XYZ file of C-alpha atoms in Angstrom:
549
model
C 4.286 39.943 -6.450
C 1.306 40.864 -3.955
C 4.311 41.664 -1.809
C 6.391 43.887 -4.554
C 2.972 45.512 -5.574
C 2.512 46.866 -1.789
C 6.282 47.959 -1.983
C 5.641 49.986 -4.626
C 2.300 51.637 -3.937
C 3.957 52.706 -0.440
C 6.951 53.742 -2.021
C 4.449 56.057 -4.843
C 2.375 57.040 -1.175
C 5.438 58.560 0.689
C 6.955 60.558 -2.489
C 3.671 62.295 -3.400
C 3.610 62.952 0.732
C 6.833 64.485 0.425
C 5.856 65.908 -3.272
C 2.713 67.639 -0.865
C 5.454 69.312 1.619
C 5.900 72.671 0.869
C 9.306 73.808 0.147
C 11.801 75.658 0.990
C 13.796 78.466 -0.668
C 17.407 77.732 -0.038
C 18.696 82.031 -1.489
C 16.379 82.946 1.263
C 18.527 80.262 3.437
C 21.442 81.728 2.615
C 20.251 85.058 3.068
C 19.857 84.832 6.994
C 23.134 83.096 6.818
C 24.878 86.235 5.047
C 23.394 88.967 7.574
C 23.935 86.607 10.839
C 27.621 85.626 10.142
C 28.500 89.100 8.830
C 31.426 91.022 11.175
C 28.619 94.435 11.854
C 26.960 91.745 13.783
C 30.011 90.707 16.097
C 30.079 87.401 16.366
C 26.813 87.700 18.073
C 28.102 87.622 21.512
C 25.587 87.931 24.476
C 25.474 90.680 26.315
C 26.907 93.094 23.696
C 25.811 95.250 20.582
C 26.058 91.928 18.383
C 22.995 90.505 20.718
C 20.891 93.674 19.986
C 21.485 93.367 16.574
C 20.900 89.609 16.509
C 17.542 90.036 18.925
C 16.306 93.040 16.282
C 16.597 91.022 13.372
C 15.565 87.671 14.571
C 12.069 89.852 15.691
C 11.957 91.887 12.568
C 12.230 88.524 10.970
C 9.101 86.807 12.926
C 7.062 89.552 12.750
C 7.168 90.148 8.685
C 6.807 86.064 8.409
C 3.372 87.165 9.849
C 3.481 85.259 13.556
C 3.048 86.307 16.837
C 4.745 86.953 19.700
C 5.716 84.220 22.083
C 8.106 85.448 24.507
C 6.820 86.893 28.438
C 4.434 88.679 29.493
C 3.638 92.294 30.111
C 0.609 93.808 30.830
C -1.235 90.598 29.478
C 0.844 90.741 26.277
C 3.268 88.676 24.882
C 6.967 90.527 23.666
C 8.717 88.415 21.213
C 11.693 87.897 23.903
C 12.149 86.115 26.601
C 15.033 88.028 29.604
C 17.480 85.246 30.211
C 19.437 87.137 33.502
C 22.566 85.352 33.456
C 25.377 84.803 35.808
C 28.734 85.577 35.232
C 31.861 84.187 37.649
C 35.587 84.707 37.365
C 38.544 83.831 39.859
C 40.125 86.696 40.624
C 43.669 87.246 41.868
C 46.145 82.945 42.346
C 44.286 80.356 43.205
C 46.084 78.674 45.989
C 46.170 74.835 46.197
C 47.582 72.901 48.428
C 48.121 69.010 48.777
C 48.412 66.846 52.031
C 49.592 64.049 51.915
C 50.623 62.651 55.569
C 53.018 64.796 57.148
C 54.249 65.964 53.109
C 52.682 69.255 52.025
C 53.225 70.776 48.372
C 51.420 73.182 45.845
C 49.554 72.176 43.110
C 49.129 74.962 39.827
C 45.520 75.554 38.719
C 45.300 74.473 35.028
C 48.415 72.481 34.837
C 48.066 70.074 38.161
C 44.018 70.839 38.352
C 41.421 72.928 36.226
C 39.420 74.184 39.215
C 36.116 76.502 38.234
C 35.328 80.042 38.867
C 31.982 78.665 41.726
C 29.292 79.540 41.237
C 27.295 78.728 44.328
C 27.375 81.737 45.166
C 30.543 82.174 47.646
C 32.447 84.809 46.680
C 35.598 83.459 48.867
C 36.397 79.177 48.710
C 38.322 79.004 51.256
C 39.073 75.379 53.318
C 41.853 73.551 54.745
C 42.519 69.991 55.359
C 39.320 68.691 53.349
C 38.955 65.069 53.532
C 39.023 62.857 49.752
C 36.313 60.184 49.571
C 36.681 58.633 46.385
C 32.630 57.803 45.027
C 33.379 55.857 41.834
C 31.104 56.865 39.046
C 29.291 59.098 41.487
C 25.615 57.884 39.684
C 22.214 57.297 41.520
C 20.246 55.719 39.648
C 17.125 54.143 40.765
C 16.069 52.715 37.872
C 19.251 50.475 37.341
C 19.279 49.988 41.659
C 22.779 51.746 41.480
C 23.917 53.679 44.357
C 28.109 54.649 44.698
C 26.751 56.295 47.722
C 25.887 53.884 50.057
C 24.606 56.223 52.860
C 28.184 57.770 52.440
C 27.792 61.816 54.281
C 29.889 64.335 51.756
C 29.681 66.963 54.042
C 32.756 69.110 54.374
C 34.087 66.215 51.945
C 35.455 66.846 48.587
C 34.275 63.661 46.403
C 36.819 62.435 43.880
C 34.935 61.014 41.006
C 35.860 59.416 37.710
C 34.234 60.442 34.554
C 31.917 58.276 31.789
C 29.973 55.544 32.963
C 30.791 52.698 35.100
C 30.455 50.425 31.980
C 32.868 52.532 29.833
C 35.703 50.363 30.037
C 34.247 46.658 29.914
C 31.373 48.216 27.160
C 29.057 46.048 28.653
C 26.369 46.474 31.259
C 23.188 49.026 32.915
C 25.074 51.843 31.189
C 24.628 51.110 27.623
C 27.574 49.797 26.933
C 30.336 52.370 25.456
C 27.387 54.709 24.745
C 27.242 57.742 27.496
C 24.187 57.985 29.655
C 23.760 60.890 31.341
C 25.150 59.883 34.250
C 28.548 59.746 32.428
C 28.612 63.869 31.745
C 30.973 65.861 33.509
C 27.500 68.412 34.793
C 25.454 64.990 36.122
C 28.578 64.323 38.657
C 28.563 68.232 39.750
C 25.242 68.270 40.163
C 24.732 65.118 41.841
C 27.431 66.151 44.477
C 25.926 69.517 45.200
C 22.855 67.542 45.394
C 24.806 65.699 48.413
C 26.087 68.955 50.031
C 29.389 67.900 49.045
C 32.465 70.538 50.016
C 33.264 70.562 46.052
C 33.419 67.390 43.198
C 36.944 67.028 41.631
C 36.933 64.515 38.631
C 39.340 62.685 37.974
C 40.287 63.338 34.173
C 41.063 60.585 31.754
C 41.327 61.077 27.726
C 39.616 58.552 26.406
C 36.509 58.522 28.318
C 36.145 62.054 28.636
C 36.660 62.274 24.876
C 39.112 65.387 25.029
C 42.356 65.747 26.171
C 43.517 67.021 29.085
C 44.089 71.261 27.279
C 40.601 71.212 26.436
C 40.083 70.920 30.177
C 42.219 73.254 30.888
C 40.693 75.928 28.507
C 37.044 75.490 29.506
C 37.358 75.263 32.875
C 39.868 78.359 34.176
C 38.238 81.336 32.001
C 35.015 82.839 33.397
C 32.062 80.800 33.855
C 28.596 81.254 33.144
C 25.023 80.430 34.618
C 21.349 80.385 34.965
C 20.204 82.249 38.475
C 19.653 80.781 40.689
C 17.500 80.793 43.746
C 19.768 78.294 45.708
C 22.964 77.979 43.806
C 24.523 75.689 46.650
C 21.686 72.734 45.522
C 22.964 72.882 41.611
C 26.727 73.884 42.732
C 29.191 72.516 45.500
C 31.548 75.472 46.208
C 34.884 73.753 44.778
C 34.554 72.228 40.995
C 37.181 70.884 39.681
C 38.929 68.560 37.306
C 42.236 66.400 38.140
C 45.173 65.203 35.933
C 45.000 61.310 36.261
C 48.611 60.233 36.955
C 48.173 63.163 40.190
C 44.876 61.727 40.874
C 46.379 57.573 40.988
C 49.766 58.993 43.199
C 46.953 60.516 45.271
C 45.095 56.823 45.456
C 49.120 55.357 46.171
C 49.634 57.841 49.643
C 46.149 56.377 50.765
C 47.377 52.699 50.518
C 44.998 52.427 47.225
C 45.641 51.353 43.912
C 43.549 53.587 41.706
C 43.209 50.785 38.808
C 41.693 48.598 41.098
C 39.397 51.098 43.005
C 38.367 52.082 39.153
C 37.239 48.191 38.546
C 35.459 48.380 42.053
C 33.503 51.373 40.657
C 31.938 49.616 37.394
C 30.411 46.629 40.023
C 27.182 47.842 41.650
C 28.538 46.405 44.927
C 31.139 49.473 45.109
C 31.511 51.642 48.145
C 32.814 54.848 48.744
C 36.347 54.912 49.656
C 38.019 57.891 51.838
C 41.719 58.622 50.381
C 42.941 57.834 54.529
C 46.281 60.820 55.169
C 45.151 62.421 52.096
C 43.335 66.273 51.946
C 43.590 69.127 50.327
C 43.187 72.820 50.994
C 42.203 75.748 48.722
C 41.668 79.580 48.711
C 40.765 81.988 46.278
C 38.053 84.804 45.744
C 35.475 84.981 43.100
C 33.445 87.716 41.692
C 29.940 87.334 40.994
C 27.925 89.877 38.190
C 24.525 89.121 36.470
C 24.189 90.028 32.630
C 21.429 90.072 30.777
C 20.300 88.232 27.698
C 17.645 87.250 25.893
C 15.264 83.887 24.018
C 13.711 85.291 21.583
C 9.965 83.478 20.686
C 7.284 83.663 17.829
C 4.601 81.142 17.775
C 1.838 80.195 15.384
C -0.819 79.291 17.270
C -2.646 76.254 17.329
C -6.706 76.245 15.692
C -8.006 73.431 18.050
C -5.774 72.780 20.575
C -3.682 75.672 20.856
C -2.269 74.974 24.440
C -0.204 71.653 23.582
C 2.912 72.794 21.934
C 5.753 71.429 19.289
C 8.383 73.387 19.733
C 11.607 74.092 16.847
C 14.445 75.294 18.536
C 18.556 76.548 17.768
C 20.671 79.411 19.585
C 21.465 82.379 17.698
C 24.524 83.472 19.906
C 28.141 83.011 18.564
C 31.550 83.375 20.520
C 31.470 87.082 19.581
C 35.158 89.430 19.672
C 37.799 86.874 20.857
C 41.535 86.661 20.086
C 42.978 87.029 17.533
C 43.394 84.065 14.293
C 47.040 83.871 12.270
C 45.692 86.613 9.749
C 44.412 88.818 13.143
C 40.397 88.209 12.131
C 38.984 88.556 15.942
C 35.727 88.071 15.143
C 34.089 84.820 15.702
C 31.276 84.714 13.109
C 29.986 81.421 13.516
C 28.408 80.902 9.877
C 27.409 77.399 10.294
C 27.382 77.899 13.848
C 24.523 78.312 14.476
C 23.468 80.903 12.192
C 22.752 78.125 9.811
C 20.269 76.691 12.428
C 18.617 80.296 13.175
C 17.925 80.953 9.085
C 16.668 77.097 9.161
C 13.714 78.534 11.644
C 13.013 81.237 10.033
C 12.295 79.962 7.052
C 10.359 77.077 9.184
C 8.518 80.244 10.660
C 7.881 81.706 7.528
C 6.309 78.549 5.861
C 4.345 77.588 8.723
C 2.934 81.483 8.693
C 1.360 80.734 4.707
C -0.382 77.490 5.512
C -3.458 76.735 7.767
C -3.383 77.126 11.326
C -1.752 73.606 12.960
C -4.356 72.471 15.635
C -1.822 73.076 17.849
C 0.437 75.556 18.707
C 3.428 75.730 17.541
C 6.413 77.506 18.703
C 10.203 78.819 17.619
C 12.470 79.686 20.388
C 15.377 81.478 19.361
C 17.922 80.627 22.281
C 20.878 82.221 23.869
C 24.247 81.366 25.755
C 24.405 77.914 23.965
C 28.242 78.730 24.010
C 28.252 79.438 27.536
C 26.665 75.943 28.822
C 23.397 75.627 27.225
C 22.351 78.534 29.426
C 19.281 79.802 27.014
C 17.633 76.626 26.650
C 18.443 76.078 30.688
C 16.702 78.791 31.700
C 13.930 78.282 29.350
C 13.416 75.075 30.607
C 13.865 76.088 33.885
C 11.353 78.864 33.774
C 9.200 77.489 30.517
C 6.743 80.338 29.124
C 4.286 77.494 27.714
C 3.925 74.035 30.834
C 6.743 71.692 29.802
C 4.222 68.900 30.315
C 1.814 70.542 27.251
C 4.616 70.282 25.370
C 4.593 67.595 22.732
C 8.270 67.664 21.597
C 11.533 69.815 20.933
C 13.420 69.471 17.199
C 16.978 71.573 17.821
C 18.685 72.849 14.885
C 22.508 73.400 15.285
C 25.100 73.712 12.874
C 23.637 72.142 9.343
C 25.158 72.205 6.601
C 25.221 74.914 4.290
C 26.528 72.626 0.908
C 24.564 69.901 -1.021
C 21.884 67.311 -0.239
C 23.261 64.200 1.936
C 22.173 60.435 1.566
C 21.505 60.292 5.420
C 21.368 62.654 8.760
C 22.319 61.970 12.317
C 20.915 63.290 15.652
C 23.446 64.520 18.463
C 23.687 60.922 20.938
C 22.041 58.512 21.147
C 19.173 58.263 23.308
C 15.997 56.834 21.890
C 12.766 57.895 21.760
C 9.677 57.606 20.020
C 10.335 61.143 18.488
C 13.200 59.999 16.064
C 11.273 56.488 15.091
C 8.703 59.017 13.771
C 11.937 61.397 11.703
C 13.491 58.606 10.461
C 10.632 57.078 9.173
C 9.392 60.867 7.552
C 13.285 61.041 6.384
C 12.427 57.481 4.395
C 9.925 59.498 2.216
C 12.289 61.322 0.941
C 14.591 58.226 0.636
C 17.223 59.671 3.523
C 18.488 57.020 5.911
C 19.131 57.066 9.382
C 22.782 57.195 10.585
C 23.513 56.508 14.103
C 26.086 58.816 15.979
C 29.474 57.023 15.290
C 30.976 58.216 18.438
C 28.005 57.696 21.426
C 30.971 57.582 24.008
C 31.219 61.232 23.980
C 28.103 62.761 25.184
C 26.944 64.584 22.334
C 23.244 63.602 22.881
C 24.320 66.217 26.366
C 25.823 68.989 24.261
C 23.368 71.168 22.605
C 19.889 72.892 23.586
C 17.410 69.752 23.383
C 18.590 68.446 26.498
C 17.520 70.601 29.384
C 14.207 69.430 27.924
C 14.790 65.977 27.751
C 16.546 65.803 31.199
C 13.320 67.675 32.261
C 11.421 64.686 30.240
C 9.913 66.347 27.661
C 10.859 64.347 23.913
C 13.844 66.485 22.216
C 16.681 65.348 19.183
C 18.706 67.527 18.003
C 18.757 67.363 14.251
C 23.093 66.800 12.090
C 23.340 66.702 8.588
C 24.199 63.390 7.061
C 27.361 62.824 6.147
C 27.181 60.867 2.548
C 26.801 63.494 -0.211
C 24.628 62.878 -2.926
C 27.700 64.989 -4.583
C 31.083 63.043 -3.448
C 29.620 60.842 -0.615
C 30.852 59.183 2.433
C 34.600 60.403 1.491
C 33.590 64.061 0.773
C 31.179 64.231 3.442
C 33.842 62.881 5.786
C 36.720 65.593 4.404
C 34.649 68.868 4.844
C 33.491 67.681 8.328
C 37.198 67.055 9.347
C 38.198 70.191 7.582
C 35.372 72.619 9.328
C 36.190 71.385 12.259
C 40.330 71.806 12.375
C 40.410 74.657 10.926
C 36.620 76.268 11.621
C 35.143 75.387 14.024
C 34.803 77.868 16.857
C 37.618 80.114 15.352
C 37.071 83.281 13.344
C 37.265 81.120 9.985
C 33.398 79.874 10.460
C 32.920 82.414 8.158
C 29.643 83.071 5.135
C 30.632 81.410 2.370
C 29.182 82.669 -1.034
C 29.713 79.093 -2.692
C 27.505 77.537 0.091
C 24.261 76.034 -1.974
C 22.058 75.567 1.250
C 20.169 73.375 -1.501
C 20.622 70.332 1.195
C 19.344 72.434 3.800
C 16.319 73.517 1.713
C 15.226 69.541 1.321
C 16.149 68.441 4.910
C 13.582 71.226 6.311
C 11.509 69.639 4.008
C 11.358 66.448 6.580
C 11.636 68.636 9.999
C 8.765 71.029 8.503
C 6.706 67.850 7.806
C 7.835 65.834 11.183
C 6.443 69.051 13.083
C 3.126 69.603 11.053
C 2.586 65.749 11.470
C 2.711 66.195 15.075
C 0.887 69.517 15.220
C -2.166 68.070 13.810
C -1.954 65.065 15.953
C -3.187 64.104 19.518
C -0.043 61.943 19.799
C 2.325 62.424 22.376
C 5.451 60.822 21.742
C 7.933 59.472 25.233
C 10.893 57.460 25.789
C 11.956 54.457 25.629
C 10.891 52.908 28.646
C 14.766 52.121 30.258
C 15.820 55.651 28.740
C 16.905 57.955 32.097
C 14.487 60.708 31.124
C 10.981 58.284 31.117
C 10.213 58.891 34.591
C 9.947 62.105 34.440
C 7.811 62.613 31.074
C 5.855 59.688 32.630
C 5.518 62.003 36.290
C 2.953 64.447 34.282
C 1.112 62.937 32.644
C -2.277 63.464 34.384
C -1.383 66.787 33.265
C -2.229 65.609 29.268
C -5.356 63.687 29.824
C-alpha cells in the first residue's frame, strides 16, 4: 500500500509541476507560421529577398519579446545576426568520366552511372587520368572501437571506393550499434575521412537498403548546385572528387579486378579487413567548377543569465526553406515550408516570449535561428565552427524541426537513436505531462545526422532534435501515421507544404511546455549533461571538461 501511495504522491507532484509551467499560445504559433510560410516570404531561400523579409521578421519578434541581440560583435556591441558566408559550387559544362578496365575503356554517364558532385575542394577544374582505385571497406577510423579500415594505406593520388552505412548493418550486430546508424555510417563522414587522408577522391557505392533511399535521390541530391561553409583549408574537408556509383557498376569493376564484390563486402564487416587495390581498373575524369561566395545570416537572441551568464542553454531551428523552384502540377513555384520549418521557428519565437516574461534564469538562454539547413546544415555548421558562445560552456542544444501543427499526441520522438543524459532528462520531463518517448523506428536511416543539432553533437555538445509524436489523442497511431505518410508524399519539399487554417497548434503549445521546462531546469542548475560512455561524441565533450570547472 505504501508503494501505491508513493506513486500517487509522485504523480501528483509531477502534474503540479506541469501545471506550474507557463502556458503557450496556439494562436500566436498559428500567426507566426502563417506569416513565415506566406507567398510574400517566397519560400525563405537563403541569399534572396525572402531571406531579408524572414530575418527582419525574426529580429522584430525577438525585440518585441524583450530579448537582447546575441549575434556578431561590432564595436563591443552584439548585433541580431551572425554573418554566414557560403560557398556555392556548380559544375559548368560536361562531366567526362572514362573507366579503364585492362585494355578496354568506356565512358560513364553523369547521373546514371555515377553522381559526381561539384568539387568543394577549391579546385576550379577536376582533371586526372588513370587514377588507381582502392576499396577501403566502410572507410572507418574509430579508435574507441579499436577499428581501422585503412591499415596504413596511403590514399594520396588514389580514389577510395567505400561502402555506405556501418560494418554491422548487414548482420545487425557488432561494434556499431547493429542496424542503428552511427556517424561512421553517414556519407558525410566518408567524404570527410577520405579528405583527411589526402585521397584524390571518394566514390561511395550506392545500395538502397543501407543508404535508406534509392538512386533517384542520390542523383537529384548530388548533381545540382552544392553549398558549403567557407573554409580556410577546404582540402582538409573535401577531396577533389566526391561521387556515388551504382552498385552493379561497382560490382563489375571488382569482377574485372578479379574480386568478388559480395565477398569483399563480407571481409569489410570484420576488424581484420585490409584495403584492396582494384588492379587493372582506373578512372579518368575532367570537369570544370564555378565557385562563388554568397552571404546569408543566422539570427541570434539571448536572455542573459543572472548568476552564470557565461554558461549557455540553446534552442535552435532553421528559418530557411527551398525558395522558388520548379512548378508543381498546379503551376505553384513557391516552396512555402510551413511545417518545414516555419513550425520550429514559431516555436522558438514563442519560447523566447515566455522566457522574457519569466525571472531571468541563472544561466543564459540563446535562441539560434539558422540558415541553409536545406543546403546541408550549413548555418548550424558555420555557427558550430565559429561559435559566438564557447561550445565548452554550452550546456545543451534543443533543436526544433518540422513540428506538428495539429492536436496533442501521447508520445514524442527525437531524430535518431543517440544515447545522452539530455534525452534521459527529456523523457523524465515528458512523463510529467503523460507523454511517452517512442524510439526512432528507423535508426538505420541516420536521421540523427540530418538536423541542425548534429554539428553541435559531433563537436561534443549534448544536443537533440525534438519530434512531435504519432500517437494522437484524437485518432491514435492510425491517424498520426496516416497524416505523416500523406505529408511525406504530398507536401514534404514540395509547394504544397502550405499553411492550413484548420491547424489547431494545440499539440505544439503543449509540447513547448515540456521543452521550456527542460531548458529552464538546465538554465537554473549547475549540471552538465553528457553522452553515454560508448558514444562517438563522448571523447570530444570530455576533452573540454577542464573549461567547465
